[in-house]
Short mmCIF file of N, CA, C and O in Angstrom, two decimals:
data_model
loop_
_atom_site.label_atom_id
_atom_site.label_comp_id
_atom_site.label_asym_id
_atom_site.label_seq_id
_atom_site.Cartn_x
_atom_site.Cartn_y
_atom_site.Cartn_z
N UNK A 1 20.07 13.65 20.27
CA UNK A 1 19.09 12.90 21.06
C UNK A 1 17.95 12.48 20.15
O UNK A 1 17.26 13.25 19.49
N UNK A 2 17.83 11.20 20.21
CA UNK A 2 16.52 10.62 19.54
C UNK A 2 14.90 10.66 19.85
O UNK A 2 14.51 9.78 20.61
N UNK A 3 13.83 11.66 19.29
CA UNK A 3 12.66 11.76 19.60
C UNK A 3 12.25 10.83 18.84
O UNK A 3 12.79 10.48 17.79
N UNK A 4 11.00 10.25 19.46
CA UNK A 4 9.73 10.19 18.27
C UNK A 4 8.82 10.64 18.98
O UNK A 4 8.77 10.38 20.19
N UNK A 5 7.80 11.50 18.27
CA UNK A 5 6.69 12.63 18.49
C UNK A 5 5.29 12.11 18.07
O UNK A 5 4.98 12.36 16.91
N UNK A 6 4.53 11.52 18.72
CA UNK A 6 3.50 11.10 18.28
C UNK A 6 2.41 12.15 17.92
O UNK A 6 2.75 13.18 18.51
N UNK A 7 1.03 12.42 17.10
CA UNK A 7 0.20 12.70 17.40
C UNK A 7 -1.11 12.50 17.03
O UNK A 7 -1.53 11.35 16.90
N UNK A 8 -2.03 13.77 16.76
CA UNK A 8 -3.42 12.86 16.26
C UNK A 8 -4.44 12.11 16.67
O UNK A 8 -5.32 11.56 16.01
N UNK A 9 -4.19 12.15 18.20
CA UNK A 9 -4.75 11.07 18.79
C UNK A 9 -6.20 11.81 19.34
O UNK A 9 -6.21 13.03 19.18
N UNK A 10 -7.02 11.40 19.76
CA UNK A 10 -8.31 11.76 20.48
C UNK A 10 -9.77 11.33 20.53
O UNK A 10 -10.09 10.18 20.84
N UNK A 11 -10.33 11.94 20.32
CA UNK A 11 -11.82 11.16 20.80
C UNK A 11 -12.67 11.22 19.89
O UNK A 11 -13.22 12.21 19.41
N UNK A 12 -12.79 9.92 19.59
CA UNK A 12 -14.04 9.73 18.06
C UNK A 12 -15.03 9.02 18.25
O UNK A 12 -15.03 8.33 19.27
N UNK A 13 -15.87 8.98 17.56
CA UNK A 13 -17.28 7.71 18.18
C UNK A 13 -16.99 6.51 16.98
O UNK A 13 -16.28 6.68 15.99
N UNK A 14 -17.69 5.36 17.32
CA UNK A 14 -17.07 4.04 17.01
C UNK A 14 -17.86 4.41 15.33
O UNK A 14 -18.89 4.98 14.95
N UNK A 15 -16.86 3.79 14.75
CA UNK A 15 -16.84 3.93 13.14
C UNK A 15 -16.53 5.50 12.47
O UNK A 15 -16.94 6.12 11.49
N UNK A 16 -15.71 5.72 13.45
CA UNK A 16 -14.87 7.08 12.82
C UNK A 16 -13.59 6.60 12.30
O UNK A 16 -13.12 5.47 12.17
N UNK A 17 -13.07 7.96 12.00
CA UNK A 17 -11.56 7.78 11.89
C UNK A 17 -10.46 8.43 12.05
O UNK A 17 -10.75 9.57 11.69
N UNK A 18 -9.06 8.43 12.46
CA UNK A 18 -8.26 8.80 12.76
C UNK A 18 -6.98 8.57 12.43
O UNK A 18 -6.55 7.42 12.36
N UNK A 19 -6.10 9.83 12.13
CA UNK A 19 -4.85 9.42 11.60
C UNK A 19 -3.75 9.98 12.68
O UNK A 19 -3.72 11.14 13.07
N UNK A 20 -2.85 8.93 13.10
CA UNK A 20 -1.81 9.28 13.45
C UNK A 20 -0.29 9.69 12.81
O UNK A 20 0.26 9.32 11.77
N UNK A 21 0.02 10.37 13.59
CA UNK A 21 1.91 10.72 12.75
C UNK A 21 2.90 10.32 13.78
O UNK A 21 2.75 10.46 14.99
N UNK A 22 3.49 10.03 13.43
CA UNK A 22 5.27 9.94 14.52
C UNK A 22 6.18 10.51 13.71
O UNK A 22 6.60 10.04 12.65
N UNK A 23 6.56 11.83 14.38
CA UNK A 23 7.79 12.58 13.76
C UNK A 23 8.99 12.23 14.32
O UNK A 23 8.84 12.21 15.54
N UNK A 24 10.32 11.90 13.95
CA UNK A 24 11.25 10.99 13.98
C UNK A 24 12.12 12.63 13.92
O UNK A 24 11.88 13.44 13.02
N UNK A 25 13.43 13.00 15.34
CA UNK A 25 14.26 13.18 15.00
C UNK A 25 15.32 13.19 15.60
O UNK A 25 15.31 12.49 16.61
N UNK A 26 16.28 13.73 15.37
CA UNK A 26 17.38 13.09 16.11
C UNK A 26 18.73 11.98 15.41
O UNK A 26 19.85 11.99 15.91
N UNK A 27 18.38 11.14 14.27
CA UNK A 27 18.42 10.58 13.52
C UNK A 27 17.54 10.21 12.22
O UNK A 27 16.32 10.33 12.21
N UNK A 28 18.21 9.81 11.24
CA UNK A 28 17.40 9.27 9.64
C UNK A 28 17.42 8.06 10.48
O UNK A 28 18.25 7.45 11.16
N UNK A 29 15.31 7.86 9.95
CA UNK A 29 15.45 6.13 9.96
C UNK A 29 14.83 5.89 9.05
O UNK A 29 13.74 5.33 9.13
N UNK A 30 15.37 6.26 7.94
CA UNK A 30 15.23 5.89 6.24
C UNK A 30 15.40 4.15 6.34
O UNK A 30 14.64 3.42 5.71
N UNK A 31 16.38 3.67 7.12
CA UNK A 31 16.51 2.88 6.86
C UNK A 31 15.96 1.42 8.17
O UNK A 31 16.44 0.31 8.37
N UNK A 32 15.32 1.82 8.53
CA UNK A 32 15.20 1.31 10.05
C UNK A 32 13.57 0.90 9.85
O UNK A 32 12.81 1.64 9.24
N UNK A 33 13.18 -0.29 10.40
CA UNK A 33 12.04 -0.73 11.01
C UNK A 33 10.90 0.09 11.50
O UNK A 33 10.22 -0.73 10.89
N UNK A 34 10.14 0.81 11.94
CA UNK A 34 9.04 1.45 12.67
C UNK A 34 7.76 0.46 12.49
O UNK A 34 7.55 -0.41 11.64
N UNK A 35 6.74 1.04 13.99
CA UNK A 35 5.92 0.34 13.84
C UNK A 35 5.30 1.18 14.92
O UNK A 35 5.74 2.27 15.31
N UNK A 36 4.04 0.46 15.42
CA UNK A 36 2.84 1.01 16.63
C UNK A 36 2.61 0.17 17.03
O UNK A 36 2.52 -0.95 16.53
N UNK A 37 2.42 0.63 18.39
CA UNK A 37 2.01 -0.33 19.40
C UNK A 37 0.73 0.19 19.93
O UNK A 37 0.13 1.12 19.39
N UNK A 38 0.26 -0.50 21.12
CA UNK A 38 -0.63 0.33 21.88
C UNK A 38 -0.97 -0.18 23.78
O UNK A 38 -0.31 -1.02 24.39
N UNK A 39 -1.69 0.32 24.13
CA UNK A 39 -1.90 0.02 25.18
C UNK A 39 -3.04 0.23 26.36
O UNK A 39 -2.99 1.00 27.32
N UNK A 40 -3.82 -0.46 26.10
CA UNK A 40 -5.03 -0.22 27.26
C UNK A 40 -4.81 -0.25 28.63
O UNK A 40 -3.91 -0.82 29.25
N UNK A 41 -5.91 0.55 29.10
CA UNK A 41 -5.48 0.43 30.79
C UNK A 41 -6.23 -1.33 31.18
O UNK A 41 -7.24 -1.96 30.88
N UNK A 42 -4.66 -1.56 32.20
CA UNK A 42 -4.87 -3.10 32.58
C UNK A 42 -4.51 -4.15 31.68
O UNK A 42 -4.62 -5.33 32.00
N UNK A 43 -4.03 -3.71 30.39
CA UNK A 43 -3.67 -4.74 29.37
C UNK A 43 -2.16 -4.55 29.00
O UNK A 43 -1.62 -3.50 28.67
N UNK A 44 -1.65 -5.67 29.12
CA UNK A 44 -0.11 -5.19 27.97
C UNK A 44 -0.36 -4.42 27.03
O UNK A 44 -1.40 -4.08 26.46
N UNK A 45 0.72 -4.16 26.92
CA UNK A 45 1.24 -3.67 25.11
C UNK A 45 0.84 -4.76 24.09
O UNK A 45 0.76 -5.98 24.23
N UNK A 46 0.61 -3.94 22.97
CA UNK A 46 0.77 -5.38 21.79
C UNK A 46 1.06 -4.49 21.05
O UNK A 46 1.17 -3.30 21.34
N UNK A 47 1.23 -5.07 19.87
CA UNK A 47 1.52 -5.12 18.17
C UNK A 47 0.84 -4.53 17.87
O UNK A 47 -0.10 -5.31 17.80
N UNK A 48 0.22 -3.00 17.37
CA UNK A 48 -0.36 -2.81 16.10
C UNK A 48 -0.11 -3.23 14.36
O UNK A 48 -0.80 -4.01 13.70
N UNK A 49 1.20 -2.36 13.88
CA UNK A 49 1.40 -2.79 12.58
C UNK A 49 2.77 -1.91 12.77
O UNK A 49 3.14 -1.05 13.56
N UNK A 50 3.34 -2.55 11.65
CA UNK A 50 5.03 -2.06 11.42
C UNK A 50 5.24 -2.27 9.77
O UNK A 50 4.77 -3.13 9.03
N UNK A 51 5.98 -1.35 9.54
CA UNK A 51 6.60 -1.02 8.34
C UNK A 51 7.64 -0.93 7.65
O UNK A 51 8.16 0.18 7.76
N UNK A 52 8.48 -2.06 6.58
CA UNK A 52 9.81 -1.99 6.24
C UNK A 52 10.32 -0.44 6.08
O UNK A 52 9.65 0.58 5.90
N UNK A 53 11.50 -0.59 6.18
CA UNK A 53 12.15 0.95 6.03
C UNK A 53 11.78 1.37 4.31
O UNK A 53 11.43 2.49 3.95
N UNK A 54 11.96 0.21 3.45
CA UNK A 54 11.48 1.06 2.29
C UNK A 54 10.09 0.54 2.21
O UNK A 54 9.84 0.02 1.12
N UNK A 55 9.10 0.53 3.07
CA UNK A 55 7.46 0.68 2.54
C UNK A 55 7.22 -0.86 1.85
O UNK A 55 6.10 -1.23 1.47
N UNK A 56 8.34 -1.62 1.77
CA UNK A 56 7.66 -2.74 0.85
C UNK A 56 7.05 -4.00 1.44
O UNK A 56 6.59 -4.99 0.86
N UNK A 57 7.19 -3.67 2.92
CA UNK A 57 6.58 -4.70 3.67
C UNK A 57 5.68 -4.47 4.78
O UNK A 57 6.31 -3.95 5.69
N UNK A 58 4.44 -4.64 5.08
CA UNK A 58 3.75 -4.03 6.26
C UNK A 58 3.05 -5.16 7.03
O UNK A 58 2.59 -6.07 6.33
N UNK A 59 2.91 -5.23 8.24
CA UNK A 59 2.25 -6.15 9.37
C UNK A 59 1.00 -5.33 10.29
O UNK A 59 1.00 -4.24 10.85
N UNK A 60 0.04 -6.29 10.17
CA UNK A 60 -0.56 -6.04 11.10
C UNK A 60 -1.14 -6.75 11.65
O UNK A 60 -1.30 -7.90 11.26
N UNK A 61 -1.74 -6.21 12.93
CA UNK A 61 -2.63 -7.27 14.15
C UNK A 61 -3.74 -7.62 13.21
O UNK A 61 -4.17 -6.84 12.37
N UNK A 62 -4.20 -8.90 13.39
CA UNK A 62 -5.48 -9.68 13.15
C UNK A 62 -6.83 -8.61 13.49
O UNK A 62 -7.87 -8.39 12.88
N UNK A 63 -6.32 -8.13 14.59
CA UNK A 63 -7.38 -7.11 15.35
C UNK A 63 -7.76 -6.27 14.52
O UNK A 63 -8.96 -6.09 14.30
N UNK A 64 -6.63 -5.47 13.81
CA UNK A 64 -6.76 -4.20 12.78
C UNK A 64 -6.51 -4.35 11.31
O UNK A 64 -6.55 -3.37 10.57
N UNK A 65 -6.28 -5.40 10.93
CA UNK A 65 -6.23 -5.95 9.55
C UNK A 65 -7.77 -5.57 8.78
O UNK A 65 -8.84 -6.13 9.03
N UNK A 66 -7.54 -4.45 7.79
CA UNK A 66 -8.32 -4.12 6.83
C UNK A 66 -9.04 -2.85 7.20
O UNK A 66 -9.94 -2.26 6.60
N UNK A 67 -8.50 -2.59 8.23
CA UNK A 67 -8.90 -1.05 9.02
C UNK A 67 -7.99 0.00 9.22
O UNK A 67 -8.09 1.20 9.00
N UNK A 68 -7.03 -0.73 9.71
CA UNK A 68 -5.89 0.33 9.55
C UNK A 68 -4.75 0.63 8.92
O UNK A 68 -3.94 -0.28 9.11
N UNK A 69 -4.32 1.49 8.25
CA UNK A 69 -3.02 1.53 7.34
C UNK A 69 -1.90 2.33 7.97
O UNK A 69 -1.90 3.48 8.39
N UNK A 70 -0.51 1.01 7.90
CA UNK A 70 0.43 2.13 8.36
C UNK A 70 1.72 2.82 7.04
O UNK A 70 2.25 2.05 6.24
N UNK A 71 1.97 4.05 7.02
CA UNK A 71 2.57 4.19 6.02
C UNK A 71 3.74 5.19 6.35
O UNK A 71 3.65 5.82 7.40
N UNK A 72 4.82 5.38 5.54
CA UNK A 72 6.19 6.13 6.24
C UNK A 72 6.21 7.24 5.04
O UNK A 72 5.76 6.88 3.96
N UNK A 73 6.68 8.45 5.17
CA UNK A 73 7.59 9.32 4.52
C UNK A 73 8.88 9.37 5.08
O UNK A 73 9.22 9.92 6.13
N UNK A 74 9.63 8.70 4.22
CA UNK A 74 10.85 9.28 4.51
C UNK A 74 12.00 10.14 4.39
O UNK A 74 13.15 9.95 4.77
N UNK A 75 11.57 10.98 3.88
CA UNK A 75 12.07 12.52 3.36
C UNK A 75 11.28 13.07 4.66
O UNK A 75 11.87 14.13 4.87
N UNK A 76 10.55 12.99 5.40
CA UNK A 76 9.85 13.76 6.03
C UNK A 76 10.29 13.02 7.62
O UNK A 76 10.09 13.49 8.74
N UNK A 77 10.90 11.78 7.26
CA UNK A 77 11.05 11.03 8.57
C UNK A 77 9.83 11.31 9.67
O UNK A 77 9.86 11.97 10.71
N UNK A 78 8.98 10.71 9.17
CA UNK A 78 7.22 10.14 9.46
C UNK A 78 6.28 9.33 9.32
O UNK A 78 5.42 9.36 8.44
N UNK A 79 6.47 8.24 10.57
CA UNK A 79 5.37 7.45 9.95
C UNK A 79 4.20 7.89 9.99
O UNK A 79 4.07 9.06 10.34
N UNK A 80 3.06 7.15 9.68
CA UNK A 80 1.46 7.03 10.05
C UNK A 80 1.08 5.52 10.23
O UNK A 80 1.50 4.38 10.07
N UNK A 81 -0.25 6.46 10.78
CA UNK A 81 -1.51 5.28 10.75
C UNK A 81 -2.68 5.75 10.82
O UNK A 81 -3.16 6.34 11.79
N UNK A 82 -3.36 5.43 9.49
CA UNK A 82 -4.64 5.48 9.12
C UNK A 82 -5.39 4.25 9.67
O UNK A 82 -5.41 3.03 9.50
N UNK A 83 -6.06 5.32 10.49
CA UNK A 83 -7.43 4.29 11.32
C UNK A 83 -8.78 4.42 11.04
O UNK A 83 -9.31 5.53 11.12
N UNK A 84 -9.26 3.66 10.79
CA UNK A 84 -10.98 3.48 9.82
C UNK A 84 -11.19 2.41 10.72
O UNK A 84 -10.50 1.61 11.35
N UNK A 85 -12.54 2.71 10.56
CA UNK A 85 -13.73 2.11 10.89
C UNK A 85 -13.34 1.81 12.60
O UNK A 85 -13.44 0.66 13.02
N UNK A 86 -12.92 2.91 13.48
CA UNK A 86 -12.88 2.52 14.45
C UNK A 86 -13.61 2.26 15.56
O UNK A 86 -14.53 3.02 15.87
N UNK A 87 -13.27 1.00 16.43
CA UNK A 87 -14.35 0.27 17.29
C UNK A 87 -13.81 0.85 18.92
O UNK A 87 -12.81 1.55 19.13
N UNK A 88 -14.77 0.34 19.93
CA UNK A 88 -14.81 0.80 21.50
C UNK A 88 -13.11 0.17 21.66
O UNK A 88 -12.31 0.84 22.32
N UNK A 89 -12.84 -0.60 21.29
CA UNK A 89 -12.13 -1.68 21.72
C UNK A 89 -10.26 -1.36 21.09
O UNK A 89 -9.22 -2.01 21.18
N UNK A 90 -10.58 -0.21 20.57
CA UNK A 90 -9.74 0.34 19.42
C UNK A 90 -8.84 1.75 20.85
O UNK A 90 -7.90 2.53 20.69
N UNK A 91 -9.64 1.51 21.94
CA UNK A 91 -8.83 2.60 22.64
C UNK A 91 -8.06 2.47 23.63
O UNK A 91 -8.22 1.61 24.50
N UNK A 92 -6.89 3.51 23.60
CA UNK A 92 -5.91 2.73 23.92
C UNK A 92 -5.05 3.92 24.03
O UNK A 92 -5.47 4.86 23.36
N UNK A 93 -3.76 4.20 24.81
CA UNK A 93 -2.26 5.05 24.12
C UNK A 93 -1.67 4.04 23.50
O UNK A 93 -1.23 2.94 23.82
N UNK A 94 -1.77 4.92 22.13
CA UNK A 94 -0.57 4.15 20.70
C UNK A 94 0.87 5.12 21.17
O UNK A 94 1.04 6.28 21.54
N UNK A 95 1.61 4.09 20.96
CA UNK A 95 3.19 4.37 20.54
C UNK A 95 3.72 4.48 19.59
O UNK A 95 3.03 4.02 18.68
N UNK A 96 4.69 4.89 19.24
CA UNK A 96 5.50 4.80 17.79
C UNK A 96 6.41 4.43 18.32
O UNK A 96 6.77 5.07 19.30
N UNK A 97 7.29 3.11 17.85
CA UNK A 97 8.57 2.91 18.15
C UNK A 97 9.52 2.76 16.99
O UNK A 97 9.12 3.33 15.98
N UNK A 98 10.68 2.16 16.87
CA UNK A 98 11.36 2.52 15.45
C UNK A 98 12.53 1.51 16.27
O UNK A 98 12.69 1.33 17.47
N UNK A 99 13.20 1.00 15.22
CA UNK A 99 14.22 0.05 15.32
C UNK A 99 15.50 0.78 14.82
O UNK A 99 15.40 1.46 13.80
N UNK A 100 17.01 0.68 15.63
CA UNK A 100 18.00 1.23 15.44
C UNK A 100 18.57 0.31 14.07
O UNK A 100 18.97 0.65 12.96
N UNK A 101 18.41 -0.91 14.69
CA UNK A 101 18.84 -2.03 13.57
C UNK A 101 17.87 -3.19 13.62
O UNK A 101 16.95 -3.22 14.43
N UNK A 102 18.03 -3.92 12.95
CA UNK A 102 17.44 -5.39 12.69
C UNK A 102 18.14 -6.55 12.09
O UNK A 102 18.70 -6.58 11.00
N UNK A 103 17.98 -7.74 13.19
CA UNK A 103 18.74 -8.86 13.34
C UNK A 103 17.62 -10.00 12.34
O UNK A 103 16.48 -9.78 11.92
N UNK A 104 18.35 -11.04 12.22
CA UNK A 104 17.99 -12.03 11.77
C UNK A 104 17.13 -13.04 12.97
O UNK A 104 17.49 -13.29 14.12
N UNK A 105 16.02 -13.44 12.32
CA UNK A 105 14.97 -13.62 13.37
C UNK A 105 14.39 -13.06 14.73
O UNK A 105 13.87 -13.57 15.73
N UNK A 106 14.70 -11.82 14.31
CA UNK A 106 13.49 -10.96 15.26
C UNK A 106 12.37 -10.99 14.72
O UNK A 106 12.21 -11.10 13.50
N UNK A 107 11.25 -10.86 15.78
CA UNK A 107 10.10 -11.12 15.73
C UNK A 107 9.65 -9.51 15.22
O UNK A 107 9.93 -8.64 16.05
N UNK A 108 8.96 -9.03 13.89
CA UNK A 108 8.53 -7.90 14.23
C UNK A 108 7.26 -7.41 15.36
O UNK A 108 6.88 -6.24 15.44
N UNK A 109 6.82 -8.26 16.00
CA UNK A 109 5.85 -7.83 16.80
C UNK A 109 6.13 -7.73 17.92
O UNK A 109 5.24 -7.29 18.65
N UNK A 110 7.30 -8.05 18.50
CA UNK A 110 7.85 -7.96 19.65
C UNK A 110 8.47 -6.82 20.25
O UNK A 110 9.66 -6.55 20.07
N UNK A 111 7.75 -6.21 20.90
CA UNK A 111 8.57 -4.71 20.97
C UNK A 111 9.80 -4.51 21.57
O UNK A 111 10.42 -3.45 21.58
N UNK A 112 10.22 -5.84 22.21
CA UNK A 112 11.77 -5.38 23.10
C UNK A 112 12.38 -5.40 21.73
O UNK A 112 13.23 -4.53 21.95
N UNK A 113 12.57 -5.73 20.51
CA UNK A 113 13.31 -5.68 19.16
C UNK A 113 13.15 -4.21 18.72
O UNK A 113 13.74 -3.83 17.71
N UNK A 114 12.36 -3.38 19.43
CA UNK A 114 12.33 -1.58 18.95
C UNK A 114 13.50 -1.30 20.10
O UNK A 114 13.78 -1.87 21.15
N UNK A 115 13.98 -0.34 19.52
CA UNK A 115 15.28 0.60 20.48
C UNK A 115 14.22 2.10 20.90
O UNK A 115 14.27 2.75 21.94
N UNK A 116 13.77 2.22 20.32
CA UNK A 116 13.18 3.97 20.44
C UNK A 116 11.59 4.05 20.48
O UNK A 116 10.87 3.41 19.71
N UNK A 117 11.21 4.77 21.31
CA UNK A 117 9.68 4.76 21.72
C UNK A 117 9.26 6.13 21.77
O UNK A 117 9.67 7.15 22.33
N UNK A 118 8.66 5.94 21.28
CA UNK A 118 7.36 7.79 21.85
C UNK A 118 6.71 7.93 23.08
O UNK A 118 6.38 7.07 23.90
N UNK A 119 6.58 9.20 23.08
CA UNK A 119 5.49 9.06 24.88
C UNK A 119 4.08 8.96 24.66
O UNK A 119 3.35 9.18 25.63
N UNK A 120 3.28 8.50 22.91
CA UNK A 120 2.91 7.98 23.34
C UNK A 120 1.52 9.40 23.33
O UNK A 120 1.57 10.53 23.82
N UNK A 121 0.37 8.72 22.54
CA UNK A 121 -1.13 9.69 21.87
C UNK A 121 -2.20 8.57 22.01
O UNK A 121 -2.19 7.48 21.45
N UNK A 122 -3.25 9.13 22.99
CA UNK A 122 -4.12 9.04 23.66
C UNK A 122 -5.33 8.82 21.98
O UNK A 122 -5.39 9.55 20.98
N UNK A 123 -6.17 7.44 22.35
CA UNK A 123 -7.19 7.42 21.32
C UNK A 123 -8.23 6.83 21.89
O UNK A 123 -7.91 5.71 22.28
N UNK A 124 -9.40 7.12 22.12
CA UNK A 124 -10.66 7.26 22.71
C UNK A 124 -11.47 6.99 21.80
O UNK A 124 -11.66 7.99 21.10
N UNK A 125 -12.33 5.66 21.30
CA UNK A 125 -13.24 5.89 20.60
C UNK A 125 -14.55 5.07 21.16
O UNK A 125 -14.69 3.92 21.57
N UNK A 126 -15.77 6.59 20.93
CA UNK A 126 -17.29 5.83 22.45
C UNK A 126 -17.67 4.73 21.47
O UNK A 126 -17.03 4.37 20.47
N UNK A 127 -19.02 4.17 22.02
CA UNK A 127 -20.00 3.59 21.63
C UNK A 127 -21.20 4.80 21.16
O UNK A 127 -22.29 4.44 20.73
#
């Protein structure tokens, strides 16, 4: 059975910081897509940032570009995300999702293109 285990998540005041993990098991996804999402109350989901299976490619939202870093171990089958300089607007439940495979012209920001989701770490940051 396939987990992903989010955590890390909680309550910081604006221009803190926070790191998340997603522990992956059930399967190696050495070779597989991952990424974060998130989700405010009353708002869709969107895109945080996603990460090639070997680290050599990374995306992120316009929103979090130059604030947040996402990065994988894969010996440890774990991503992250390093969050700096975080704002009110920054809170949300993040997801970890992870891709079984990847097709030719999928969108990486599109989350129906993830197969596997987390339940999912609560991030709170005041004014």
């Amino acid at each position: 059975q396939v987990q992903l285990v989010e955590s890390g998540g909680g309550l910081v005041q604006a221009g803190g910081s926070l790191r998340l993990s997603c522990a992956a098991s059930g399967r190696t996804f050495g070779s597989s897509t991952m990424g974060w999402f998130r989700q405010a109350p009353g708002l869709d989901r969107e895109f945080v940032a996603a990460i090639s299976w070997n680290s050599g490619n990374t995306y992120y939202a316009d929103s979090v570009k130059g604030r947040f870093t996402i990065s994988r171990d894969n010996a440890k089958n774990t991503v992250y995300l390093q969050m700096n300089n975080l704002k009110p607007e920054d809170t949300a439940v993040y997801y970890c999702a992870a891709r079984r495979y990847s097709a030719s012209g999928w969108d990486i920001k599109d989350g129906l293109t993830y197969h596997y989701w987390g339940q999912g770490t609560q991030v709170t940051v005041s004014s």
